[in-house]
Amino acid sequence: MDLEQLKRNWEKFGRVDPLWAVLTDPERRGGRWDLDEFLATGESEVQAVFDELATLDVSVDRGRALDFGCGVGRLTQALADRFDRCDGVDIADSMIAEAERINRRGDRVSYHVNFQPDLTLFEAETFDFVLSFIALQHMEPRYASRYIAEFIRVLRPGGITIFQLPTGRPRAPITPLADGAWRATITRDGDPPEAVVASQPARVRARVRNDSPHTWAIDSHVLLGARWRDSRGRLLVDDPGRVDLHVQMGPLAEEVVDIVVRAPDLPGEYQLELDLIQEQAGWFRDHGSEGARLATRVVPASVGGAAERPESSWPPSSGSGAPSADAARSAAAARSAAAARSAAAARSAGAAEVDADTPRPVMEMYGIPPEQLRDALVAAGGEVLAQFNDERGGPQVEGFRYVVRRVAARTPPLPRPSLGYLDASLTEIPNRPDMFPPVTTRRPGIAGRLELSVRRKLGRALRPFTWVQAQHNRTVVEALHHIRDALAEQDAELRRLDQELARRGHGPREDVDADGRA
């Protein structure tokens, strides 16, 4: 997905449900985020960042900060309380418009729309601090790598950037539950609605009980999931929504859980199957547990004014649209983790919907391996101070949070061709005895035979000239191979020297290009 497509998608998210697009908590879909609660999640995350810096004994000048991929300013507002000035930058005009509307920090905050693949709207050495969460993961690595290098460029020497990014690799496998632990009873909690609206999200409240003799630990990744079946029980839609239980459940323990599922697109009579699932392991039903099937009628959006309701609830929620007390029991750190898991589930499905009447925008997920990222950071003039596990990209995907300091007091040199570039160029040079292509013709019959005869005679007449050119080409290619071997030996020696410097406590050499080579 190029930047133009990325911008179109996030413009749609920003117009329809911008707060949910930033934190895709299923309980907050359809405009259900309370603004104060939403901004409070940003305050808690930013405070956690500075607590983390304190444990690393890293100090940050409190002059000017940048929030990259700011969305509606969730983190920007919190940063403005800790810096003299704060800038937020995003690709979507709709997001920036909403950020300016809800800005509570006045002139201390400035928002910018940036559609360029860099941050040239800012001068070099402008910021003391750059923060980016759940933004880089939505763009292709070629763009994310460029922006990360730009983080270093716009930082003042000694400045700090913290950003989060998946690696693109699956997380370590989850240990499956014991054989006797796949037993549960699921019942609806409250009366079902008369109907749910086609293509719209509906909130269902269920009571879950652990019927096994084993305890489900929090890190077991047991979730409540759903499936839509037709009136005969045939599977139609697999996994239209899921939610983490968030608690440890011992034998016979019960929990009331709210799950948001998207209704089928076509009206009719359906069965909503609720079942538990352990991520990376399977559904409880496949291990003998019964689950629950709820008869559900799906109506068109025009019936009974349903088009005005962004979400059906089961049971009906209070007038404020707030979740139940049971559902809000872990509304701090647990809610942030739930939002990350829900976003990952939406991305793995290939699309995240915000409005049934408009083309569906998508949240694509990308990653960069940490070893590749660290080399690029060093080449750009950065020093990786710490690398922490991070689940903002979802529990099934390995991800890290990086703390990086700019150590280079000068602008890094422009990239120069590397050995990899030279290797690729050499492989593209053909190896043939002369410069003439094979003698062929498309003409049939006598005309074709005549053309072949003329082509062969011309080839024999010109062969001395083409042979000389071919010899010259082979000599050049051979010389390039010798140069490549010499550069490879030099590169190996420089890497050995880098390792020796690192062992003695010195920093890496500064005269390196974007590939980490001299």
Short mmCIF file of C-alpha atoms in Angstrom, two decimals:
data_model
loop_
_atom_site.label_atom_id
_atom_site.label_comp_id
_atom_site.label_asym_id
_atom_site.label_seq_id
_atom_site.Cartn_x
_atom_site.Cartn_y
_atom_site.Cartn_z
CA MET A 1 0.00 0.00 0.00
CA ASP A 2 1.59 3.28 -1.10
CA LEU A 3 1.25 6.58 0.77
CA GLU A 4 -1.64 7.75 -1.41
CA GLN A 5 -3.69 4.64 -0.55
CA LEU A 6 -2.66 4.96 3.10
CA LYS A 7 -3.91 8.53 3.17
CA ARG A 8 -7.25 7.60 1.58
CA ASN A 9 -7.86 4.89 4.17
CA TRP A 10 -7.06 7.06 7.16
CA GLU A 11 -9.09 9.95 5.78
CA LYS A 12 -12.11 7.62 5.89
CA PHE A 13 -11.31 6.45 9.40
CA GLY A 14 -10.94 10.05 10.52
CA ARG A 15 -14.28 11.13 9.04
CA VAL A 16 -16.36 8.28 10.44
CA ASP A 17 -15.01 7.24 13.85
CA PRO A 18 -11.60 8.80 14.53
CA LEU A 19 -11.25 7.88 18.21
CA TRP A 20 -12.08 4.22 17.58
CA ALA A 21 -9.67 4.15 14.61
CA VAL A 22 -6.85 5.19 16.96
CA LEU A 23 -7.78 2.75 19.76
CA THR A 24 -9.90 -0.03 18.27
CA ASP A 25 -11.55 -1.20 21.46
CA PRO A 26 -14.65 -3.16 20.33
CA GLU A 27 -16.69 -1.75 23.22
CA ARG A 28 -16.04 1.79 21.94
CA ARG A 29 -16.92 1.29 18.30
CA GLY A 30 -19.52 3.58 16.76
CA GLY A 31 -18.60 6.76 18.61
CA ARG A 32 -18.70 5.19 22.08
CA TRP A 33 -15.35 6.48 23.28
CA ASP A 34 -15.73 9.01 26.09
CA LEU A 35 -13.28 11.81 25.21
CA ASP A 36 -11.92 12.20 28.74
CA GLU A 37 -11.35 8.46 29.06
CA PHE A 38 -9.76 8.36 25.62
CA LEU A 39 -7.30 11.14 26.43
CA ALA A 40 -6.59 9.54 29.80
CA THR A 41 -5.17 6.49 27.99
CA GLY A 42 -2.67 8.82 26.32
CA GLU A 43 -1.72 10.36 29.64
CA SER A 44 -1.10 6.92 31.18
CA GLU A 45 1.00 5.78 28.21
CA VAL A 46 3.13 8.91 28.16
CA GLN A 47 3.65 8.72 31.91
CA ALA A 48 4.73 5.09 31.51
CA VAL A 49 7.25 6.24 28.88
CA PHE A 50 8.87 8.72 31.25
CA ASP A 51 8.83 6.24 34.11
CA GLU A 52 10.68 3.87 31.78
CA LEU A 53 13.23 6.56 30.92
CA ALA A 54 13.77 7.18 34.63
CA THR A 55 14.58 3.51 35.20
CA LEU A 56 17.13 3.76 32.37
CA ASP A 57 18.57 6.91 33.97
CA VAL A 58 17.94 8.80 30.73
CA SER A 59 17.13 12.51 30.93
CA VAL A 60 15.28 14.47 28.24
CA ASP A 61 15.40 18.21 27.66
CA ARG A 62 11.87 19.58 27.93
CA GLY A 63 12.01 22.00 25.02
CA ARG A 64 10.10 20.67 22.00
CA ALA A 65 8.54 17.25 21.27
CA LEU A 66 7.11 15.56 18.18
CA ASP A 67 4.26 13.02 18.10
CA PHE A 68 4.53 11.15 14.78
CA GLY A 69 1.30 9.59 13.53
CA CYS A 70 -0.57 11.64 16.11
CA GLY A 71 -4.09 10.86 14.90
CA VAL A 72 -6.44 13.04 16.96
CA GLY A 73 -3.70 14.00 19.43
CA ARG A 74 -4.15 11.37 22.12
CA LEU A 75 -0.43 11.36 22.98
CA THR A 76 0.22 14.92 21.82
CA GLN A 77 -1.99 16.39 24.53
CA ALA A 78 -0.13 14.44 27.22
CA LEU A 79 3.27 15.43 25.81
CA ALA A 80 2.27 19.10 25.87
CA ASP A 81 2.10 18.94 29.67
CA ARG A 82 5.76 17.90 29.77
CA PHE A 83 7.34 20.10 27.08
CA ASP A 84 7.36 23.81 26.29
CA ARG A 85 6.03 23.04 22.82
CA CYS A 86 4.68 19.95 21.10
CA ASP A 87 3.97 19.16 17.43
CA GLY A 88 1.73 16.42 16.10
CA VAL A 89 1.98 15.19 12.51
CA ASP A 90 -0.39 12.86 10.65
CA ILE A 91 -1.12 11.86 7.07
CA ALA A 92 -4.90 12.45 7.26
CA ASP A 93 -6.52 15.90 7.12
CA SER A 94 -9.60 14.49 8.85
CA MET A 95 -7.54 13.31 11.81
CA ILE A 96 -5.76 16.65 12.14
CA ALA A 97 -9.07 18.51 11.94
CA GLU A 98 -10.42 16.46 14.84
CA ALA A 99 -7.16 16.90 16.77
CA GLU A 100 -7.44 20.69 16.46
CA ARG A 101 -11.08 20.57 17.52
CA ILE A 102 -10.38 18.72 20.77
CA ASN A 103 -7.07 20.47 21.52
CA ARG A 104 -6.97 21.48 25.20
CA ARG A 105 -3.43 22.88 25.30
CA GLY A 106 -3.84 26.00 23.16
CA ASP A 107 -0.79 27.41 21.40
CA ARG A 108 1.57 24.95 23.07
CA VAL A 109 0.40 22.36 20.51
CA SER A 110 0.69 22.60 16.71
CA TYR A 111 -0.72 20.01 14.33
CA HIS A 112 0.55 19.36 10.80
CA VAL A 113 -0.63 17.29 7.83
CA ASN A 114 2.29 15.57 6.12
CA PHE A 115 1.86 13.55 2.93
CA GLN A 116 5.58 13.39 2.09
CA PRO A 117 7.71 10.25 2.65
CA ASP A 118 9.95 12.28 4.99
CA LEU A 119 9.80 15.02 7.62
CA THR A 120 11.34 17.83 5.59
CA LEU A 121 8.64 20.19 6.90
CA PHE A 122 10.91 20.33 9.98
CA GLU A 123 14.50 21.56 10.03
CA ALA A 124 17.28 19.28 11.24
CA GLU A 125 17.96 19.30 15.00
CA THR A 126 14.53 20.74 15.85
CA PHE A 127 13.23 18.41 18.59
CA ASP A 128 14.38 17.11 21.93
CA PHE A 129 11.99 14.16 21.91
CA VAL A 130 10.14 12.14 19.23
CA LEU A 131 7.41 9.62 20.12
CA SER A 132 5.50 7.27 17.82
CA PHE A 133 3.11 4.50 18.89
CA ILE A 134 0.82 2.37 16.65
CA ALA A 135 1.66 4.40 13.54
CA LEU A 136 4.75 2.98 11.81
CA GLN A 137 3.22 -0.51 11.81
CA HIS A 138 0.53 0.60 9.35
CA MET A 139 2.93 1.53 6.53
CA GLU A 140 5.27 -0.45 4.32
CA PRO A 141 8.82 -0.92 5.67
CA ARG A 142 10.28 1.28 2.93
CA TYR A 143 8.32 4.22 4.35
CA ALA A 144 8.73 3.32 8.02
CA SER A 145 12.53 3.02 7.64
CA ARG A 146 12.70 6.43 6.02
CA TYR A 147 10.63 8.06 8.74
CA ILE A 148 12.71 6.45 11.50
CA ALA A 149 15.88 7.86 9.92
CA GLU A 150 14.09 11.21 9.85
CA PHE A 151 13.41 10.91 13.59
CA ILE A 152 17.18 10.94 14.10
CA ARG A 153 17.68 13.85 11.69
CA VAL A 154 15.15 16.14 13.37
CA LEU A 155 16.46 15.34 16.87
CA ARG A 156 19.03 17.57 18.49
CA PRO A 157 22.27 15.79 19.49
CA GLY A 158 21.47 13.91 22.69
CA GLY A 159 17.74 13.90 21.90
CA ILE A 160 15.61 10.80 22.48
CA THR A 161 13.14 9.00 20.24
CA ILE A 162 10.88 6.18 21.39
CA PHE A 163 8.85 4.21 18.89
CA GLN A 164 7.13 0.85 18.64
CA LEU A 165 7.19 -1.53 15.69
CA PRO A 166 6.42 -5.22 15.09
CA THR A 167 9.12 -7.42 13.63
CA GLY A 168 6.89 -9.16 11.10
CA ARG A 169 7.58 -12.48 12.84
CA PRO A 170 5.14 -14.52 14.95
CA ARG A 171 5.57 -14.39 18.70
CA ALA A 172 6.81 -17.46 20.55
CA PRO A 173 4.11 -20.17 20.55
CA ILE A 174 1.56 -20.17 23.37
CA THR A 175 1.54 -23.30 25.53
CA PRO A 176 -1.77 -25.12 24.85
CA LEU A 177 -4.13 -25.79 27.73
CA ALA A 178 -4.04 -29.17 29.43
CA ASP A 179 -6.30 -31.86 27.98
CA GLY A 180 -8.87 -31.51 30.74
CA ALA A 181 -8.93 -27.69 30.71
CA TRP A 182 -11.10 -27.28 27.57
CA ARG A 183 -14.43 -27.29 29.42
CA ALA A 184 -16.68 -24.25 29.78
CA THR A 185 -20.31 -23.22 30.03
CA ILE A 186 -21.41 -20.08 28.20
CA THR A 187 -24.85 -18.51 28.65
CA ARG A 188 -26.31 -15.18 27.63
CA ASP A 189 -26.55 -12.58 30.34
CA GLY A 190 -29.78 -10.59 30.00
CA ASP A 191 -32.50 -10.69 27.39
CA PRO A 192 -31.55 -10.67 23.71
CA PRO A 193 -32.64 -7.76 21.49
CA GLU A 194 -35.56 -8.20 19.13
CA ALA A 195 -33.17 -7.88 16.21
CA VAL A 196 -29.69 -6.75 15.22
CA VAL A 197 -28.92 -4.55 12.23
CA ALA A 198 -27.33 -6.03 9.11
CA SER A 199 -23.64 -5.17 8.62
CA GLN A 200 -23.55 -3.32 11.94
CA PRO A 201 -21.70 -4.18 15.17
CA ALA A 202 -23.76 -5.60 18.02
CA ARG A 203 -22.67 -5.92 21.64
CA VAL A 204 -23.52 -9.23 23.30
CA ARG A 205 -23.11 -9.92 27.01
CA ALA A 206 -22.31 -13.48 28.02
CA ARG A 207 -21.57 -15.32 31.26
CA VAL A 208 -18.57 -17.66 31.09
CA ARG A 209 -17.86 -20.41 33.63
CA ASN A 210 -14.75 -22.58 33.88
CA ASP A 211 -16.06 -26.15 34.18
CA SER A 212 -12.64 -27.75 34.19
CA PRO A 213 -10.45 -28.69 37.18
CA HIS A 214 -7.68 -26.45 35.79
CA THR A 215 -7.03 -22.73 36.17
CA TRP A 216 -6.96 -20.53 33.07
CA ALA A 217 -4.04 -18.16 33.65
CA ILE A 218 -4.05 -14.64 32.23
CA ASP A 219 -1.15 -15.48 29.92
CA SER A 220 -3.04 -18.51 28.56
CA HIS A 221 -4.65 -16.15 26.02
CA VAL A 222 -8.18 -17.53 26.42
CA LEU A 223 -10.73 -15.36 24.62
CA LEU A 224 -14.47 -15.32 24.00
CA GLY A 225 -15.10 -15.66 20.28
CA ALA A 226 -18.10 -15.89 17.97
CA ARG A 227 -19.32 -17.53 14.77
CA TRP A 228 -22.40 -16.87 12.65
CA ARG A 229 -24.36 -19.91 11.45
CA ASP A 230 -27.50 -20.15 9.36
CA SER A 231 -30.79 -21.45 10.77
CA ARG A 232 -29.68 -25.03 9.99
CA GLY A 233 -26.41 -24.64 11.86
CA ARG A 234 -24.10 -24.37 8.85
CA LEU A 235 -21.08 -22.12 9.40
CA LEU A 236 -21.32 -18.81 7.51
CA VAL A 237 -18.94 -16.32 9.15
CA ASP A 238 -15.99 -17.50 11.22
CA ASP A 239 -14.71 -15.24 14.01
CA PRO A 240 -16.58 -11.90 13.47
CA GLY A 241 -15.30 -10.69 16.84
CA ARG A 242 -13.45 -11.79 19.97
CA VAL A 243 -12.48 -10.35 23.35
CA ASP A 244 -9.88 -11.36 25.94
CA LEU A 245 -11.17 -12.53 29.32
CA HIS A 246 -8.42 -10.43 31.01
CA VAL A 247 -8.62 -12.39 34.27
CA GLN A 248 -7.36 -15.60 35.82
CA MET A 249 -10.23 -18.06 36.19
CA GLY A 250 -10.02 -21.01 38.55
CA PRO A 251 -12.34 -24.04 38.51
CA LEU A 252 -16.05 -23.01 38.57
CA ALA A 253 -15.13 -19.31 38.43
CA GLU A 254 -17.56 -17.13 36.43
CA GLU A 255 -17.09 -13.90 34.49
CA VAL A 256 -19.50 -11.62 32.62
CA VAL A 257 -17.95 -10.59 29.32
CA ASP A 258 -19.09 -8.18 26.62
CA ILE A 259 -18.19 -9.07 23.03
CA VAL A 260 -18.81 -6.96 19.94
CA VAL A 261 -19.64 -8.88 16.75
CA ARG A 262 -20.48 -7.62 13.30
CA ALA A 263 -23.87 -8.79 12.05
CA PRO A 264 -24.13 -10.60 8.70
CA ASP A 265 -24.68 -8.44 5.61
CA LEU A 266 -27.96 -10.10 4.59
CA PRO A 267 -31.18 -10.00 6.69
CA GLY A 268 -32.59 -13.28 7.90
CA GLU A 269 -32.66 -15.81 10.72
CA TYR A 270 -29.26 -16.82 12.12
CA GLN A 271 -27.59 -18.53 15.02
CA LEU A 272 -24.85 -16.69 16.89
CA GLU A 273 -22.44 -19.25 18.31
CA LEU A 274 -20.37 -18.14 21.30
CA ASP A 275 -17.35 -20.21 22.24
CA LEU A 276 -14.00 -19.81 23.93
CA ILE A 277 -10.80 -19.95 21.95
CA GLN A 278 -7.17 -20.18 22.95
CA GLU A 279 -5.01 -18.23 20.54
CA GLN A 280 -2.74 -20.40 18.40
CA ALA A 281 -4.39 -23.53 19.85
CA GLY A 282 -8.04 -23.71 18.76
CA TRP A 283 -11.69 -23.47 19.74
CA PHE A 284 -13.01 -25.13 22.89
CA ARG A 285 -15.79 -26.73 20.81
CA ASP A 286 -13.16 -28.72 18.92
CA HIS A 287 -12.12 -30.22 22.27
CA GLY A 288 -15.61 -31.28 23.35
CA SER A 289 -17.00 -28.14 24.99
CA GLU A 290 -20.54 -27.13 23.97
CA GLY A 291 -20.46 -23.34 23.83
CA ALA A 292 -23.75 -21.52 23.22
CA ARG A 293 -25.97 -20.87 20.19
CA LEU A 294 -28.33 -17.91 20.28
CA ALA A 295 -31.14 -17.55 17.74
CA THR A 296 -30.82 -14.09 16.22
CA ARG A 297 -32.85 -12.15 13.66
CA VAL A 298 -30.94 -9.76 11.40
CA VAL A 299 -32.95 -6.88 9.92
CA PRO A 300 -32.12 -4.34 7.19
CA ALA A 301 -30.64 -1.04 8.32
CA SER A 302 -33.81 0.82 7.31
CA VAL A 303 -36.13 -1.13 9.65
CA GLY A 304 -37.27 0.72 12.75
CA GLY A 305 -34.82 3.57 12.31
CA ALA A 306 -31.95 1.14 12.74
CA ALA A 307 -29.80 3.15 10.38
CA GLU A 308 -29.46 5.78 13.06
CA ARG A 309 -28.09 3.29 15.57
CA PRO A 310 -24.35 2.74 15.11
CA GLU A 311 -24.43 -0.33 17.33
CA SER A 312 -26.99 -2.73 18.76
CA SER A 313 -26.40 -3.81 22.34
CA TRP A 314 -27.29 -6.95 24.20
CA PRO A 315 -28.58 -6.27 26.78
CA PRO A 316 -29.40 -2.60 26.10
CA SER A 317 -26.79 -0.36 27.70
CA SER A 318 -27.43 2.71 29.81
CA GLY A 319 -28.21 6.01 28.13
CA SER A 320 -24.57 7.07 28.24
CA GLY A 321 -23.49 3.98 26.30
CA ALA A 322 -20.95 3.11 29.04
CA PRO A 323 -19.99 -0.53 29.55
CA SER A 324 -21.16 -2.52 32.54
CA ALA A 325 -19.23 -2.51 35.79
CA ASP A 326 -18.02 -6.03 35.12
CA ALA A 327 -16.82 -5.09 31.66
CA ALA A 328 -14.98 -2.03 33.01
CA ARG A 329 -13.11 -3.84 35.77
CA SER A 330 -9.75 -3.43 34.04
CA ALA A 331 -10.25 -0.18 32.14
CA ALA A 332 -6.67 1.02 32.51
CA ALA A 333 -3.73 -1.09 31.31
CA ALA A 334 -5.96 -4.00 30.33
CA ARG A 335 -8.01 -1.80 28.00
CA SER A 336 -4.91 -0.69 26.11
CA ALA A 337 -3.90 -4.34 25.64
CA ALA A 338 -7.43 -5.21 24.47
CA ALA A 339 -7.33 -2.41 21.94
CA ALA A 340 -4.05 -3.68 20.52
CA ARG A 341 -5.36 -7.25 20.27
CA SER A 342 -8.58 -6.11 18.62
CA ALA A 343 -6.67 -4.02 16.10
CA ALA A 344 -4.44 -6.97 15.25
CA ALA A 345 -7.48 -9.20 14.73
CA ALA A 346 -9.01 -6.65 12.37
CA ARG A 347 -5.78 -6.33 10.39
CA SER A 348 -5.30 -10.07 10.09
CA ALA A 349 -8.78 -10.30 8.59
CA GLY A 350 -7.61 -7.86 5.95
CA ALA A 351 -9.95 -4.96 6.70
CA ALA A 352 -11.45 -2.93 9.50
CA GLU A 353 -14.88 -1.53 8.78
CA VAL A 354 -16.18 1.81 9.97
CA ASP A 355 -19.28 2.37 7.88
CA ALA A 356 -21.36 -0.12 5.93
CA ASP A 357 -22.37 2.53 3.36
CA THR A 358 -18.83 3.52 2.29
CA PRO A 359 -15.93 1.55 0.81
CA ARG A 360 -14.20 -0.22 3.65
CA PRO A 361 -10.83 1.26 4.60
CA VAL A 362 -8.19 -1.13 5.79
CA MET A 363 -5.50 -1.17 8.48
CA GLU A 364 -2.57 -3.09 7.05
CA MET A 365 0.13 -4.41 9.38
CA TYR A 366 3.85 -4.44 8.60
CA GLY A 367 7.06 -5.05 10.52
CA ILE A 368 10.84 -4.66 10.35
CA PRO A 369 13.26 -7.20 11.89
CA PRO A 370 15.12 -5.64 14.85
CA GLU A 371 18.58 -6.49 13.52
CA GLN A 372 17.83 -4.62 10.29
CA LEU A 373 16.33 -1.72 12.21
CA ARG A 374 19.27 -1.38 14.58
CA ASP A 375 21.77 -1.25 11.69
CA ALA A 376 19.73 1.51 10.03
CA LEU A 377 19.53 3.48 13.30
CA VAL A 378 23.29 3.32 13.80
CA ALA A 379 23.85 4.39 10.19
CA ALA A 380 21.53 7.37 10.71
CA GLY A 381 23.44 8.53 13.78
CA GLY A 382 21.42 6.88 16.53
CA GLU A 383 22.33 4.75 19.53
CA VAL A 384 19.86 2.11 20.74
CA LEU A 385 19.66 2.47 24.52
CA ALA A 386 17.01 -0.18 25.17
CA GLN A 387 14.66 -2.59 23.42
CA PHE A 388 11.52 -3.80 25.22
CA ASN A 389 8.85 -6.32 24.27
CA ASP A 390 5.70 -4.56 23.08
CA GLU A 391 2.24 -5.97 22.24
CA ARG A 392 0.71 -2.91 20.62
CA GLY A 393 0.87 -4.76 17.31
CA GLY A 394 -1.11 -7.69 18.75
CA PRO A 395 -0.30 -10.68 20.97
CA GLN A 396 0.47 -13.06 18.10
CA VAL A 397 3.08 -10.84 16.48
CA GLU A 398 6.52 -10.22 17.93
CA GLY A 399 7.09 -6.54 18.54
CA PHE A 400 9.47 -4.21 20.32
CA ARG A 401 9.63 -0.71 21.73
CA TYR A 402 12.91 1.05 21.00
CA VAL A 403 14.60 3.80 23.02
CA VAL A 404 17.14 5.60 20.81
CA ARG A 405 19.44 8.56 21.42
CA ARG A 406 20.94 10.69 18.68
CA VAL A 407 24.70 10.62 19.14
CA ALA A 408 25.94 12.08 15.84
CA ALA A 409 26.48 15.83 15.97
CA ARG A 410 26.38 16.09 12.21
CA THR A 411 23.99 15.14 9.43
CA PRO A 412 24.71 11.53 8.36
CA PRO A 413 26.36 11.09 4.94
CA LEU A 414 24.23 10.21 1.96
CA PRO A 415 23.98 6.47 1.23
CA ARG A 416 26.60 5.05 -1.14
CA PRO A 417 26.35 1.87 -3.23
CA SER A 418 26.97 -1.18 -1.08
CA LEU A 419 28.42 -4.61 -1.83
CA GLY A 420 24.89 -5.93 -2.17
CA TYR A 421 24.21 -3.37 -4.89
CA LEU A 422 27.41 -4.36 -6.70
CA ASP A 423 26.52 -8.05 -6.48
CA ALA A 424 23.06 -7.38 -7.92
CA SER A 425 24.56 -5.39 -10.79
CA LEU A 426 27.07 -8.09 -11.66
CA THR A 427 24.43 -10.80 -11.81
CA GLU A 428 22.47 -8.78 -14.37
CA ILE A 429 25.38 -8.63 -16.88
CA PRO A 430 24.83 -11.32 -19.54
CA ASN A 431 27.54 -13.86 -20.28
CA ARG A 432 27.41 -14.61 -24.00
CA PRO A 433 30.19 -14.98 -26.62
CA ASP A 434 29.07 -12.09 -28.81
CA MET A 435 26.62 -9.23 -28.91
CA PHE A 436 24.23 -10.73 -31.45
CA PRO A 437 21.00 -12.35 -30.29
CA PRO A 438 20.04 -15.77 -31.70
CA VAL A 439 19.22 -15.72 -35.42
CA THR A 440 15.45 -16.14 -35.76
CA THR A 441 12.62 -15.02 -38.03
CA ARG A 442 8.85 -14.73 -37.87
CA ARG A 443 8.33 -14.95 -41.62
CA PRO A 444 7.12 -18.28 -43.03
CA GLY A 445 8.24 -20.05 -46.18
CA ILE A 446 10.74 -18.70 -48.70
CA ALA A 447 10.74 -15.18 -47.16
CA GLY A 448 11.75 -16.59 -43.78
CA ARG A 449 14.55 -18.72 -45.20
CA LEU A 450 15.87 -15.72 -47.15
CA GLU A 451 15.88 -13.53 -44.02
CA LEU A 452 17.76 -16.18 -42.02
CA SER A 453 20.36 -16.46 -44.76
CA VAL A 454 20.94 -12.71 -44.83
CA ARG A 455 21.12 -12.53 -41.01
CA ARG A 456 23.72 -15.32 -40.86
CA LYS A 457 25.92 -13.69 -43.51
CA LEU A 458 25.78 -10.36 -41.70
CA GLY A 459 26.67 -12.10 -38.46
CA ARG A 460 29.72 -13.76 -39.96
CA ALA A 461 30.83 -10.49 -41.55
CA LEU A 462 30.54 -8.51 -38.31
CA ARG A 463 31.75 -11.21 -35.92
CA PRO A 464 35.31 -9.78 -35.56
CA PHE A 465 33.89 -6.48 -34.31
CA THR A 466 31.41 -8.05 -31.88
CA TRP A 467 34.04 -10.54 -30.65
CA VAL A 468 36.32 -7.63 -29.67
CA GLN A 469 33.43 -5.97 -27.79
CA ALA A 470 32.56 -9.22 -26.04
CA GLN A 471 36.17 -9.69 -24.95
CA HIS A 472 36.19 -6.16 -23.56
CA ASN A 473 32.96 -6.82 -21.63
CA ARG A 474 34.36 -10.00 -20.10
CA THR A 475 37.50 -8.14 -19.02
CA VAL A 476 35.41 -5.43 -17.33
CA VAL A 477 33.23 -7.99 -15.54
CA GLU A 478 36.30 -9.88 -14.35
CA ALA A 479 37.78 -6.63 -12.99
CA LEU A 480 34.52 -5.85 -11.19
CA HIS A 481 34.59 -9.28 -9.55
CA HIS A 482 38.14 -8.62 -8.30
CA ILE A 483 37.01 -5.26 -6.92
CA ARG A 484 34.05 -6.93 -5.24
CA ASP A 485 36.30 -9.50 -3.55
CA ALA A 486 38.66 -6.78 -2.31
CA LEU A 487 35.76 -4.73 -0.93
CA ALA A 488 34.33 -7.80 0.80
CA GLU A 489 37.67 -8.40 2.55
CA GLN A 490 37.80 -4.73 3.58
CA ASP A 491 34.23 -4.86 4.83
CA ALA A 492 34.96 -7.94 6.96
CA GLU A 493 37.98 -6.21 8.48
CA LEU A 494 35.96 -3.07 9.28
CA ARG A 495 33.26 -5.12 10.95
CA ARG A 496 35.91 -6.86 13.05
CA LEU A 497 37.27 -3.46 14.09
CA ASP A 498 33.74 -2.30 14.99
CA GLN A 499 33.30 -5.32 17.23
CA GLU A 500 36.67 -4.65 18.87
CA LEU A 501 35.72 -1.00 19.50
CA ALA A 502 32.40 -2.06 20.98
CA ARG A 503 34.17 -4.58 23.23
CA ARG A 504 36.47 -1.82 24.50
CA GLY A 505 33.50 0.44 25.28
CA HIS A 506 33.77 2.83 22.32
CA GLY A 507 30.88 3.73 20.08
CA PRO A 508 30.58 2.59 16.45
CA ARG A 509 32.34 4.40 13.63
CA GLU A 510 30.44 7.39 12.23
CA ASP A 511 31.74 7.12 8.65
CA VAL A 512 29.24 4.48 7.53
CA ASP A 513 26.53 4.49 4.92
CA ALA A 514 22.87 3.44 5.16
CA ASP A 515 23.84 -0.24 4.85
CA GLY A 516 26.27 -0.01 7.75
CA ARG A 517 29.29 -0.12 5.40
CA ALA A 518 32.14 2.31 5.00
#
